[in-house]
Short mmCIF file of C-alpha atoms and ligand atoms in Angstrom, two decimals:
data_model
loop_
_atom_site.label_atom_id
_atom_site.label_comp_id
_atom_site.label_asym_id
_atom_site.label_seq_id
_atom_site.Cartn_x
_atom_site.Cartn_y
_atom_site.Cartn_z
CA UNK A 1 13.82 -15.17 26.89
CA UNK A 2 13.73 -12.00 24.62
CA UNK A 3 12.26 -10.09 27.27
CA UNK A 4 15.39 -8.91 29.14
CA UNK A 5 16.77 -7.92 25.88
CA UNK A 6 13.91 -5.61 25.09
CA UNK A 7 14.03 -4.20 28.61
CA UNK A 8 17.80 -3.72 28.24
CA UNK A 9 16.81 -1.69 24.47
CA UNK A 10 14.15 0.06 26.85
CA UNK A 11 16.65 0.79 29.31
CA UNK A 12 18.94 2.29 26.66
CA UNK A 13 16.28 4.64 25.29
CA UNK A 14 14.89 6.02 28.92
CA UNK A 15 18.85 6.61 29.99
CA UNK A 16 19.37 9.01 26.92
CA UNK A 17 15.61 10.74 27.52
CA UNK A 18 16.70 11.09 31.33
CA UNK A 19 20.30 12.45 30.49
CA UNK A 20 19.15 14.48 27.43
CA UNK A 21 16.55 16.35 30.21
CA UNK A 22 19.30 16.62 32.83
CA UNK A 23 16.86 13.78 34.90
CA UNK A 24 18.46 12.87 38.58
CA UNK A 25 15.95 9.60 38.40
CA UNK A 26 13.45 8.27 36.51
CA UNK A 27 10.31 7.48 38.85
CA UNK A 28 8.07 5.71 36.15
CA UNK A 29 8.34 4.35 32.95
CA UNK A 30 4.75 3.70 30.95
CA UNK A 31 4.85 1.13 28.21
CA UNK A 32 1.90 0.39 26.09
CA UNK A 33 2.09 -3.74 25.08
CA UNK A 34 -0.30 -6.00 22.54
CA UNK A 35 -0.49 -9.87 22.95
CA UNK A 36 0.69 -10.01 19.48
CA UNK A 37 4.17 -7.96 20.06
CA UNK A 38 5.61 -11.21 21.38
CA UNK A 39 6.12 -9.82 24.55
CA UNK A 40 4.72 -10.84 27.82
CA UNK A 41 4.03 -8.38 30.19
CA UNK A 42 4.69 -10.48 33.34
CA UNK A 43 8.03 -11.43 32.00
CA UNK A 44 8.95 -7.81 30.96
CA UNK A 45 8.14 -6.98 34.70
CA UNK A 46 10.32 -9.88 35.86
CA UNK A 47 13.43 -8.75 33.71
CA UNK A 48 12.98 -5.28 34.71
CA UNK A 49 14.41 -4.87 37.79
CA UNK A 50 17.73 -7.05 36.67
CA UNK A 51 18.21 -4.80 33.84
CA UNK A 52 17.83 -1.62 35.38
CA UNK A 53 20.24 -2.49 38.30
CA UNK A 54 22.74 0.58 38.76
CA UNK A 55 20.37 2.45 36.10
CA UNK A 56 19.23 6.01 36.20
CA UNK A 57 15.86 4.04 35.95
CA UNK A 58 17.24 1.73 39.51
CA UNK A 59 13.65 2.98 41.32
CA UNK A 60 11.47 3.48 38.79
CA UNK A 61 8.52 1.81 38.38
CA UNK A 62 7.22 0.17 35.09
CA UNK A 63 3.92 0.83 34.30
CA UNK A 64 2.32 -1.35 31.34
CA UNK A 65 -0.66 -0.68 29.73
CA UNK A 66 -2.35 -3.93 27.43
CA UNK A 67 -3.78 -2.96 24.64
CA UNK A 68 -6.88 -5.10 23.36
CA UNK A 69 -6.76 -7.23 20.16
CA UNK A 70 -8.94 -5.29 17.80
CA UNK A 71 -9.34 -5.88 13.93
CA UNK A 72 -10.86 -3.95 11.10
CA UNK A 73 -12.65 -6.34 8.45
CA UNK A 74 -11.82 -5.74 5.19
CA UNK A 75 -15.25 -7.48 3.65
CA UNK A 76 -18.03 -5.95 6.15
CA UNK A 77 -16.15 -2.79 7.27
CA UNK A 78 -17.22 -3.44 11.13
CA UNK A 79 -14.40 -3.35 13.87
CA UNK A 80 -14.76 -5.95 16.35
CA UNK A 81 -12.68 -7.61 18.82
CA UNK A 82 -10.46 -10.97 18.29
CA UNK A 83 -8.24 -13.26 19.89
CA UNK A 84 -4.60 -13.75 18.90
CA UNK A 85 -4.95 -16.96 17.18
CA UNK A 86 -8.53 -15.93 14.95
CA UNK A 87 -8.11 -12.29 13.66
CA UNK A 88 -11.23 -13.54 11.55
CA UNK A 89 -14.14 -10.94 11.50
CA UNK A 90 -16.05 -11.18 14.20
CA UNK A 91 -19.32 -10.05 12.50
CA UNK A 92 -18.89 -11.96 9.00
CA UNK A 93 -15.80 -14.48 10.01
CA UNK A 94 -14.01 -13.41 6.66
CA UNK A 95 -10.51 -13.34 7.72
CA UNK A 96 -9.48 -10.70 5.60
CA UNK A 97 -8.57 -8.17 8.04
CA UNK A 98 -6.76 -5.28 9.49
CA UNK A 99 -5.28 -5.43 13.01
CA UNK A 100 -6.27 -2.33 14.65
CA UNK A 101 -4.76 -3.05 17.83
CA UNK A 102 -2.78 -5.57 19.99
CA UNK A 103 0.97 -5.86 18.39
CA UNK A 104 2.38 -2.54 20.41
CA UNK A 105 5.57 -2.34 21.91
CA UNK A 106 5.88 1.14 22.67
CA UNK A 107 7.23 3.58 25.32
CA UNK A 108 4.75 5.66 25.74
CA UNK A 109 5.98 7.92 28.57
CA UNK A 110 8.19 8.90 31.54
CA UNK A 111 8.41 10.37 35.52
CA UNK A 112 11.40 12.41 35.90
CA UNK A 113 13.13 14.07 38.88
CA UNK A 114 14.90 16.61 37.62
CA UNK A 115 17.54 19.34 39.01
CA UNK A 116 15.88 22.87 39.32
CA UNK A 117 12.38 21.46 39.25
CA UNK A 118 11.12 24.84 39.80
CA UNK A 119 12.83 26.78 36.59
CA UNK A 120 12.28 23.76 34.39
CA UNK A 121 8.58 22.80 34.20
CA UNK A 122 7.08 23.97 30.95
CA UNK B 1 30.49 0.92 14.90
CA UNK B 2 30.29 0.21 11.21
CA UNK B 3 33.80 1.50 9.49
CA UNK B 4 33.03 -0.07 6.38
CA UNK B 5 30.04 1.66 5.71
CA UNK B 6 30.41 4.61 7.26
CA UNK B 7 26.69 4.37 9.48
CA UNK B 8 27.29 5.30 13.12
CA UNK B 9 24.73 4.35 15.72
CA UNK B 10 25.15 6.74 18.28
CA UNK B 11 24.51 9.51 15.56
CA UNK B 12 21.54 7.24 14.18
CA UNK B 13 20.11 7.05 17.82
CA UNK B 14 19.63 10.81 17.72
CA UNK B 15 16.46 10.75 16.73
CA UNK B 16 15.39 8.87 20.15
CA UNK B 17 15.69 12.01 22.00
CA UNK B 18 13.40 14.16 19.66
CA UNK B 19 10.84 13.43 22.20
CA UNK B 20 11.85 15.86 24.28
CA UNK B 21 10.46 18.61 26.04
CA UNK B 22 6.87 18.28 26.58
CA UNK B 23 6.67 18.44 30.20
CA UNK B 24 4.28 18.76 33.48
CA UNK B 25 4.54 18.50 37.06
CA UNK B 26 2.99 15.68 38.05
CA UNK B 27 0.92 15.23 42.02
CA UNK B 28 4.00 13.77 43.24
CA UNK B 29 6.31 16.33 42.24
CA UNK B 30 7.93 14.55 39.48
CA UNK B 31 7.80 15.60 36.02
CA UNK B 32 6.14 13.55 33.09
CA UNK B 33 7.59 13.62 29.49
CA UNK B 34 5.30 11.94 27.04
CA UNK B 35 7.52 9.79 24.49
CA UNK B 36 5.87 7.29 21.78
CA UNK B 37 8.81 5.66 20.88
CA UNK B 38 8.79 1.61 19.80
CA UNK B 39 10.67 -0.41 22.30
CA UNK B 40 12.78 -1.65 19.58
CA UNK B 41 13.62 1.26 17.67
CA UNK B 42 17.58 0.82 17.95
CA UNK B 43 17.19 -2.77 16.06
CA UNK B 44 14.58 -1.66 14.13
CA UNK B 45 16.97 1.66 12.87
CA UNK B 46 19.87 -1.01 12.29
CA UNK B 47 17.28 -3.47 10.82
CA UNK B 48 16.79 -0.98 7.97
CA UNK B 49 20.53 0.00 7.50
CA UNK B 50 21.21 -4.00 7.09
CA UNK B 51 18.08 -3.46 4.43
CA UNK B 52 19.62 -1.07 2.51
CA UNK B 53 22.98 -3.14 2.44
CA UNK B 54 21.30 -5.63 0.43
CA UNK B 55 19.33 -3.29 -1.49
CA UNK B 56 22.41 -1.51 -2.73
CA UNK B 57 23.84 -4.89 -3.83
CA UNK B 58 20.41 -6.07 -5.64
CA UNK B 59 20.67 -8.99 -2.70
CA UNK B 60 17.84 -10.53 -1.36
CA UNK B 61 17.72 -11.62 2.35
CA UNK B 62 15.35 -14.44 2.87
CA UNK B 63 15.09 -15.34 7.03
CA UNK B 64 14.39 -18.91 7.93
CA UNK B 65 12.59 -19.38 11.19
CA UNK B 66 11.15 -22.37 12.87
CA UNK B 67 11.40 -24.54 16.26
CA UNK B 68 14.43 -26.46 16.64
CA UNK B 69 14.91 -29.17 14.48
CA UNK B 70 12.45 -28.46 11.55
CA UNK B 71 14.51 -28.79 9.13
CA UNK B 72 16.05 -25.39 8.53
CA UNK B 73 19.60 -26.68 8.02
CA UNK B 74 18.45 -29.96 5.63
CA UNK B 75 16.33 -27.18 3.94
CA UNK B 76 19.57 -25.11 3.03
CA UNK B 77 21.70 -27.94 1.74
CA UNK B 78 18.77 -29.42 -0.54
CA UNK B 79 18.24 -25.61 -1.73
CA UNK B 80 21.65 -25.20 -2.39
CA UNK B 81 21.78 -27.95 -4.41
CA UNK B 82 19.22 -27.15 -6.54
CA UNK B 83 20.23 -23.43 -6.81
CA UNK B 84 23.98 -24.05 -8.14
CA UNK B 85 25.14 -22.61 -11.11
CA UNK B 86 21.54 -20.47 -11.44
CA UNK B 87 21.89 -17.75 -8.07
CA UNK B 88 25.09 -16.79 -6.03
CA UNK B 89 24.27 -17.50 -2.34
CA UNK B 90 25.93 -16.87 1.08
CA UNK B 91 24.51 -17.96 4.49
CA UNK B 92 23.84 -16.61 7.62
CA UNK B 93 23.78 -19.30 10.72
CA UNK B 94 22.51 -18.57 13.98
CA UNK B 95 23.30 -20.72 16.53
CA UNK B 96 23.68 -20.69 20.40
CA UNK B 97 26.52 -22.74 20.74
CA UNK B 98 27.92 -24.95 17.87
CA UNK B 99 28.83 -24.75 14.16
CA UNK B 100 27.97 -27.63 12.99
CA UNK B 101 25.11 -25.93 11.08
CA UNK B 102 27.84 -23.32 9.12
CA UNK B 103 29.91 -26.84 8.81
CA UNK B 104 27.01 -28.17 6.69
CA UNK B 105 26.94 -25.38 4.27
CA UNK B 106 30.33 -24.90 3.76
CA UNK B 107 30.77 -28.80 2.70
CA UNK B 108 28.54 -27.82 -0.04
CA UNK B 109 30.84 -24.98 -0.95
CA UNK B 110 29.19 -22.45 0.02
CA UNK B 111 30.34 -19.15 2.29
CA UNK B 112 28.24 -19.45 6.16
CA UNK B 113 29.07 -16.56 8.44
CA UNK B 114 28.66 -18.06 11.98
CA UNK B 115 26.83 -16.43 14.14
CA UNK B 116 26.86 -17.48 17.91
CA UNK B 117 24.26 -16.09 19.92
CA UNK B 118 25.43 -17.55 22.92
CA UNK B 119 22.44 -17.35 25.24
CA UNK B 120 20.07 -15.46 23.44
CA UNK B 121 17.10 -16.92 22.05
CA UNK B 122 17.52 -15.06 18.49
CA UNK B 123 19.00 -12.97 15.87
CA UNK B 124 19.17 -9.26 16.43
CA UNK B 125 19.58 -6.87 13.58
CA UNK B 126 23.46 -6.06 15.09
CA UNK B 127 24.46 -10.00 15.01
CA UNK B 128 23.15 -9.63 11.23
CA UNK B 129 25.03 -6.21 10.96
CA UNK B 130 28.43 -7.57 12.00
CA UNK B 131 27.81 -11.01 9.79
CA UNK B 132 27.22 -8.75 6.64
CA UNK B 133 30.37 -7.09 6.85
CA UNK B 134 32.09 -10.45 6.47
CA UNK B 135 30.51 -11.00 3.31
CA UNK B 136 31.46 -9.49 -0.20
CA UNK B 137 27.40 -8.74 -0.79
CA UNK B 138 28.53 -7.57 -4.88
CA UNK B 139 29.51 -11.60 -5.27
CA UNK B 140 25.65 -12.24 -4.00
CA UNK B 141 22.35 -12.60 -5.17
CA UNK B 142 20.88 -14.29 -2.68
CA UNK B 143 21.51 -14.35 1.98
CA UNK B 144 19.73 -16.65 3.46
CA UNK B 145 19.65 -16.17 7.35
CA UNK B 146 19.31 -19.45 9.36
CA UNK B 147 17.45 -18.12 12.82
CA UNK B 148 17.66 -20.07 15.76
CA UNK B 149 15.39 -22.36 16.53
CA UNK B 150 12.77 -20.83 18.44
CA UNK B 151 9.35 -20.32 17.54
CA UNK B 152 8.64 -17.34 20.07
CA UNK B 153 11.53 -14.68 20.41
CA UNK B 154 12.57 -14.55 16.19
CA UNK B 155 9.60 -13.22 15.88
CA UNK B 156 9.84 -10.11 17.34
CA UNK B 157 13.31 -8.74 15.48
CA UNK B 158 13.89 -7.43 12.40
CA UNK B 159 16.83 -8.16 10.77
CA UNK B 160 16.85 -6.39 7.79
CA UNK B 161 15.44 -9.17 5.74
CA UNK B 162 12.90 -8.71 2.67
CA UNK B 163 10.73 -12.04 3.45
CA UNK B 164 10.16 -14.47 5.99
CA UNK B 165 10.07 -18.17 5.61
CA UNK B 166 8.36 -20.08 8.38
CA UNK B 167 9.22 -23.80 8.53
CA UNK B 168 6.54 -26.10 9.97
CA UNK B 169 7.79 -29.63 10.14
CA UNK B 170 4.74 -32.09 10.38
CA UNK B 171 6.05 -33.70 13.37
CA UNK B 172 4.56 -30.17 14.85
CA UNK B 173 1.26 -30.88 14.38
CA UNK B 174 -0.67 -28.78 12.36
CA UNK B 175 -2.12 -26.44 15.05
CA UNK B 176 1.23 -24.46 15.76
CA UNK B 177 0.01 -21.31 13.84
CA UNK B 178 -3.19 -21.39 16.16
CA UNK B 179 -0.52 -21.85 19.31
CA UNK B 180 2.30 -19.52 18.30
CA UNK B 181 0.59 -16.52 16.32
CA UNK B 182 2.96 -14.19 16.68
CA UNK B 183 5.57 -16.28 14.81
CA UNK B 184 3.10 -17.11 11.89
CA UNK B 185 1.39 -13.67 11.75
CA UNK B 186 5.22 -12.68 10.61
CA UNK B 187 5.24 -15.51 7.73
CA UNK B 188 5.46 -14.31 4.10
CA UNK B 189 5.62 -18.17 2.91
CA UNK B 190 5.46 -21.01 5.15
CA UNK B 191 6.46 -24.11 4.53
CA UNK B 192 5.59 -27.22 5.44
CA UNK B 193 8.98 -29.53 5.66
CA UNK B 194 9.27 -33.34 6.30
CA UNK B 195 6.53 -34.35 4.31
CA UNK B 196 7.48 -37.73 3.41
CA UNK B 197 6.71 -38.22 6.96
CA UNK B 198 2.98 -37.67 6.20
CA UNK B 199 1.88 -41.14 6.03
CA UNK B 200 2.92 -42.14 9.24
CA UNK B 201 1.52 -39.25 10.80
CA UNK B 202 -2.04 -38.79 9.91
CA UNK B 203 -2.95 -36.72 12.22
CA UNK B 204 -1.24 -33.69 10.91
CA UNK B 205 -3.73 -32.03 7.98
CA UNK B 206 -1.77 -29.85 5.89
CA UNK B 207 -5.35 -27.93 4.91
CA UNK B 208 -5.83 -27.08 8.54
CA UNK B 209 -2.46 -26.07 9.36
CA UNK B 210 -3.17 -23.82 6.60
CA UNK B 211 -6.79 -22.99 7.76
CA UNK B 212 -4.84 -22.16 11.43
CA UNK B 213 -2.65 -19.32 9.37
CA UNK B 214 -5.31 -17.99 7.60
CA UNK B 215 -7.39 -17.26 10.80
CA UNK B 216 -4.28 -15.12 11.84
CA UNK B 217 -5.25 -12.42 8.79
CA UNK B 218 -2.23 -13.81 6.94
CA UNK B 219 -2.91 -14.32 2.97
CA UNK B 220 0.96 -16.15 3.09
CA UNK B 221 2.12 -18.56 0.28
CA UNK B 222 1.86 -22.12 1.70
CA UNK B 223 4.13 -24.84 -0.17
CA UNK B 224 5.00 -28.12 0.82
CA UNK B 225 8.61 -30.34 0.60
CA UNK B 226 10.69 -32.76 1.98
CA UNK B 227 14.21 -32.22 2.27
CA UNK B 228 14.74 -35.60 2.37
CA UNK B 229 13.03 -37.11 -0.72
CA UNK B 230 13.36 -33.66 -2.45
CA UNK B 231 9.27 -33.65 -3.33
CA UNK B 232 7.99 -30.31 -3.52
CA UNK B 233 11.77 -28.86 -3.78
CA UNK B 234 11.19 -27.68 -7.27
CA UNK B 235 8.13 -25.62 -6.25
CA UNK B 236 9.67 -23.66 -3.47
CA UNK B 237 12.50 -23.40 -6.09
CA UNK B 238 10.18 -21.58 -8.53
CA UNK B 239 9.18 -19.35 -5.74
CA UNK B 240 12.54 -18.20 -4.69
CA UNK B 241 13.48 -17.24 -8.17
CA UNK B 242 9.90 -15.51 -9.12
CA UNK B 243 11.11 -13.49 -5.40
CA UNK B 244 14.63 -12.92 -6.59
CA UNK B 245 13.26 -11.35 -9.80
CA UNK B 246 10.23 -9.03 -8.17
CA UNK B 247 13.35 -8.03 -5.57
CA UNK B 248 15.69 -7.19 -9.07
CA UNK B 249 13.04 -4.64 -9.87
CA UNK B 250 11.99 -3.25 -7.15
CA UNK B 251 15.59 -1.90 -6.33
CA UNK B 252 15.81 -1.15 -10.39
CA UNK B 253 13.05 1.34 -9.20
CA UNK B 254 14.84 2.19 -5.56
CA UNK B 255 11.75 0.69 -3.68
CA UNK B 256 12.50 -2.12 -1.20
CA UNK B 257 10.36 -4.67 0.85
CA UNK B 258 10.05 -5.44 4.29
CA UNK B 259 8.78 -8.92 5.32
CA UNK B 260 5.41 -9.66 6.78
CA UNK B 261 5.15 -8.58 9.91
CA UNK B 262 5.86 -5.46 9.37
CA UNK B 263 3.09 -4.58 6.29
CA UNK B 264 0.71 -2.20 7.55
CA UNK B 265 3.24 -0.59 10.16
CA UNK B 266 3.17 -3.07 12.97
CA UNK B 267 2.71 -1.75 16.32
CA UNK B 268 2.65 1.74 15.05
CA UNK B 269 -0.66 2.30 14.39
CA UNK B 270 -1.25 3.14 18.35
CA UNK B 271 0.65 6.03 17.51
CA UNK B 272 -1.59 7.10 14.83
CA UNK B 273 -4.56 6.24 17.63
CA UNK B 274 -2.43 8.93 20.17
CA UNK B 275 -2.06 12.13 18.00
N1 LIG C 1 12.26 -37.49 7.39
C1 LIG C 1 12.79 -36.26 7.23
N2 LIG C 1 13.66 -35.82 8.14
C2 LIG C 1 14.18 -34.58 7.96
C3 LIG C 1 13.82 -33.77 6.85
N3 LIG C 1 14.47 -32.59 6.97
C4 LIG C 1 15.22 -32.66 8.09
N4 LIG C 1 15.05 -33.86 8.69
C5 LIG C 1 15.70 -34.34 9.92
O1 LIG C 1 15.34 -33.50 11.01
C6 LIG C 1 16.45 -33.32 11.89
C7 LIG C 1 16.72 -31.84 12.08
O2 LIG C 1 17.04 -31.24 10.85
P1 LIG C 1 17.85 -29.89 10.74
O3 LIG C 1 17.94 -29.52 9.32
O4 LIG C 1 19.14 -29.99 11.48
O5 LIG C 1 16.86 -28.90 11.51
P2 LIG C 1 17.10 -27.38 11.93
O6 LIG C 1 15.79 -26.71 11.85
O7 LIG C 1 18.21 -26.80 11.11
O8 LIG C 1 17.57 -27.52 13.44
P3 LIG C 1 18.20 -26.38 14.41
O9 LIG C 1 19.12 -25.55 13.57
O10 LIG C 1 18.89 -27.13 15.48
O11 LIG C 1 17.01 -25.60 14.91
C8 LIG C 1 17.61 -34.06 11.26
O12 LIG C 1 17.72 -35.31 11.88
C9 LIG C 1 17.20 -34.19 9.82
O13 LIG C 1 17.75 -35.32 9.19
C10 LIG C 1 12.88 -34.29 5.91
O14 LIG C 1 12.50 -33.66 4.91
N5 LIG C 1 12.40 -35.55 6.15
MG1 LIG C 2 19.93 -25.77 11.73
ZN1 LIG C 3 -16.61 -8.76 8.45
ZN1 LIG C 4 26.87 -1.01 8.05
#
């Protein structure tokens, strides 16, 4: 499944954020996920552990937030919710719409321990 | 990692630490750094350096996606059959283990890169990278990229492409838009193959398997053919070229395309939701 290879991309990008902020360990890692990214959350939790193995990221925990299916209809104007197989307008059914929300696949943020902690807070 | 061209990832990566520096202390004494970075930014960066390969070179990249056994392969040797002597064409075969799909084109004459993916489910935009580099794009109007069959995990990675073609064999059954959105939703044409099958399977509607795309906010061409009895080749013929012509002058005018999917800035907009 794709999943491990997007953790292992993941795990790429929090190593150089960790390293680039002279990070000892990365406690958390928050992702923000739609049903319409392709990627499921359950199997990006089971992959995560194999490919952070001997990481900076070895403890951290992954914390994944699942954004809603929302769409914008192009006809009516009104924003409603949808499902991932009928993005249709909730309000009108005209299926000429916008996806507001639900295809994310982002890193949204991180929990370092860093050296110095007390001179490098901001 | 790319001498030919003279890109280097590690310096392209750079911009994946710009999200440095905005700290606080958190309860439990660790410190949070807020990022907003998409989770496939590194293939997504390489995605659009394979782009502007074939942009240079007035190519376009057409990806072919579907489950295995739709038809992809049969698709390429009917369409390169029809296609001699009018466009230059190279394929790009993805494959977990054999060759016998690059075997196919080349009997027809034609230059297939091999692409082994060994166990991975898909293409990634550095497979394509390393494939492109093997082909003399100048002698090219036209890359088609074979993606393995799969009808979940293509979905999700750019390759560089300018369009996606989505085969849909009616052996399916004609509610696999409804079942695998994600792959649909990322259709600029799809296509309908084995149709000379029809009759014996009338339980597969073409207008609902349509009806199923549109309800996924997708406005994509929908053409029918069989590969075997060549029906409905010349149509999807006709569409190629009227794509290989719009691509001509777009790059005329240095403006490029990126296929479906990615339209009004997939998965980005939750940034724009953030700041
Ligand atoms: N009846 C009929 N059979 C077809 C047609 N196109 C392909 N097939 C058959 O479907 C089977 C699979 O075709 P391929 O072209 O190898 O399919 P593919 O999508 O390339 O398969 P993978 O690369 O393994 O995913 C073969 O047995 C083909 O002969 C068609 O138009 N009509
Ligand atoms: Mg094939
Ligand atoms: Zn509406
Ligand atoms: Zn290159």
């Amino acid at each position: 499944m794709h999943e491990l290879a997007i953790c292992r991309q993941m795990l790429k990008q929090v190593t150089q954020i960790a390293a680039a902020n002279d990070a000892l360990s990365v406690a958390s890692i928050s992702v923000r996920i739609g049903p319409l990214s392709g990627v499921e959350s359950h199997l990006l939790k089971q992959a995560f552990p194999f490919a952070a193995s001997g990481s900076v990221a070895e403890k951290a925990q992954l914390l994944i937030e699942s954004m809603p299916v929302r769409v914008r209809c192009g006809q009516c104007g009104s924003e409603t919710d949808a499902r991932t197989n009928d993005l249709s307008c909730a309000n009108c059914g005209d299926y000429h719409t916008q996806l507001l929300s639900g295809d994310e696949l982002l890193l949204i943020g991180l929990e370092l321990s860093r050296k110095n902690q007390e001179t490098t807070h901001v | 990692m790319c001498d030919t061209c003279g890109c280097n990832v590690t310096e392209a990566n750079r911009h994946l630490l710009d999200a440095g520096g905005k700290f606080h202390r958190t309860t439990a004494g660790h410190e949070a750094i807020s990022v907003l970075q998409d989770l496939l930014s590194e293939n997504d960066h390489i995605a659009a350096h394979n782009r502007s390969h074939f942009d240079k070179h007035d190519v376009l990249a057409i990806n072919l996606m579907s489950s295995p056994g739709s038809g992809k392969t049969a698709l390429l040797e009917a369409t390169l059959d029809a296609l001699a002597g009018r466009f230059r064409v190279a394929v790009i075969e993805g494959d977990l283990e054999t060759e016998n799909d690059a075997e196919r084109i080349r009997q027809k004459g034609i230059t297939a890169i091999q692409i082994s993916t060994g166990n991975a489910c898909h293409l990634d935009a550095h497979m394509v990278h390393d494939a492109l580099h093997q082909l003399s794009l100048d002698d090219l109007d036209i890359v088609f990229i074979e993606n393995v069959g799969n009808l979940v995990c293509p979905a999700s990675f750019d390759l560089g492409q300018h369009l996606n073609v989505t085969l849909l064999s009616v052996t399916e059954g004609d509610d696999k838009p409804s079942k695998y959105p994600v792959m649909f939703r990322a259709a600029d044409l799809m296509l309908l193959t084995k149709t000379d099958l029809l009759e014996v399977l009338d339980d597969f509607v073409p207008a609902q398997a349509e009806n199923n795309l549109r309800r996924l906010a997708s406005n994509a061409t929908v053409l029918q053919l069989s590969a075997r009895t060549q029906c409905g080749i010349q149509k999807w013929v006709e569409w190629l070229q009227q794509q290989q012509q719009q691509h001509r002058e777009r790059t005329r005018q240095g403006q490029t395309r990126r296929p479906a999917i990615q339209v009004d800035g997939a998965r980005m907009h939750a940034e724009r939701q953030t700041r």
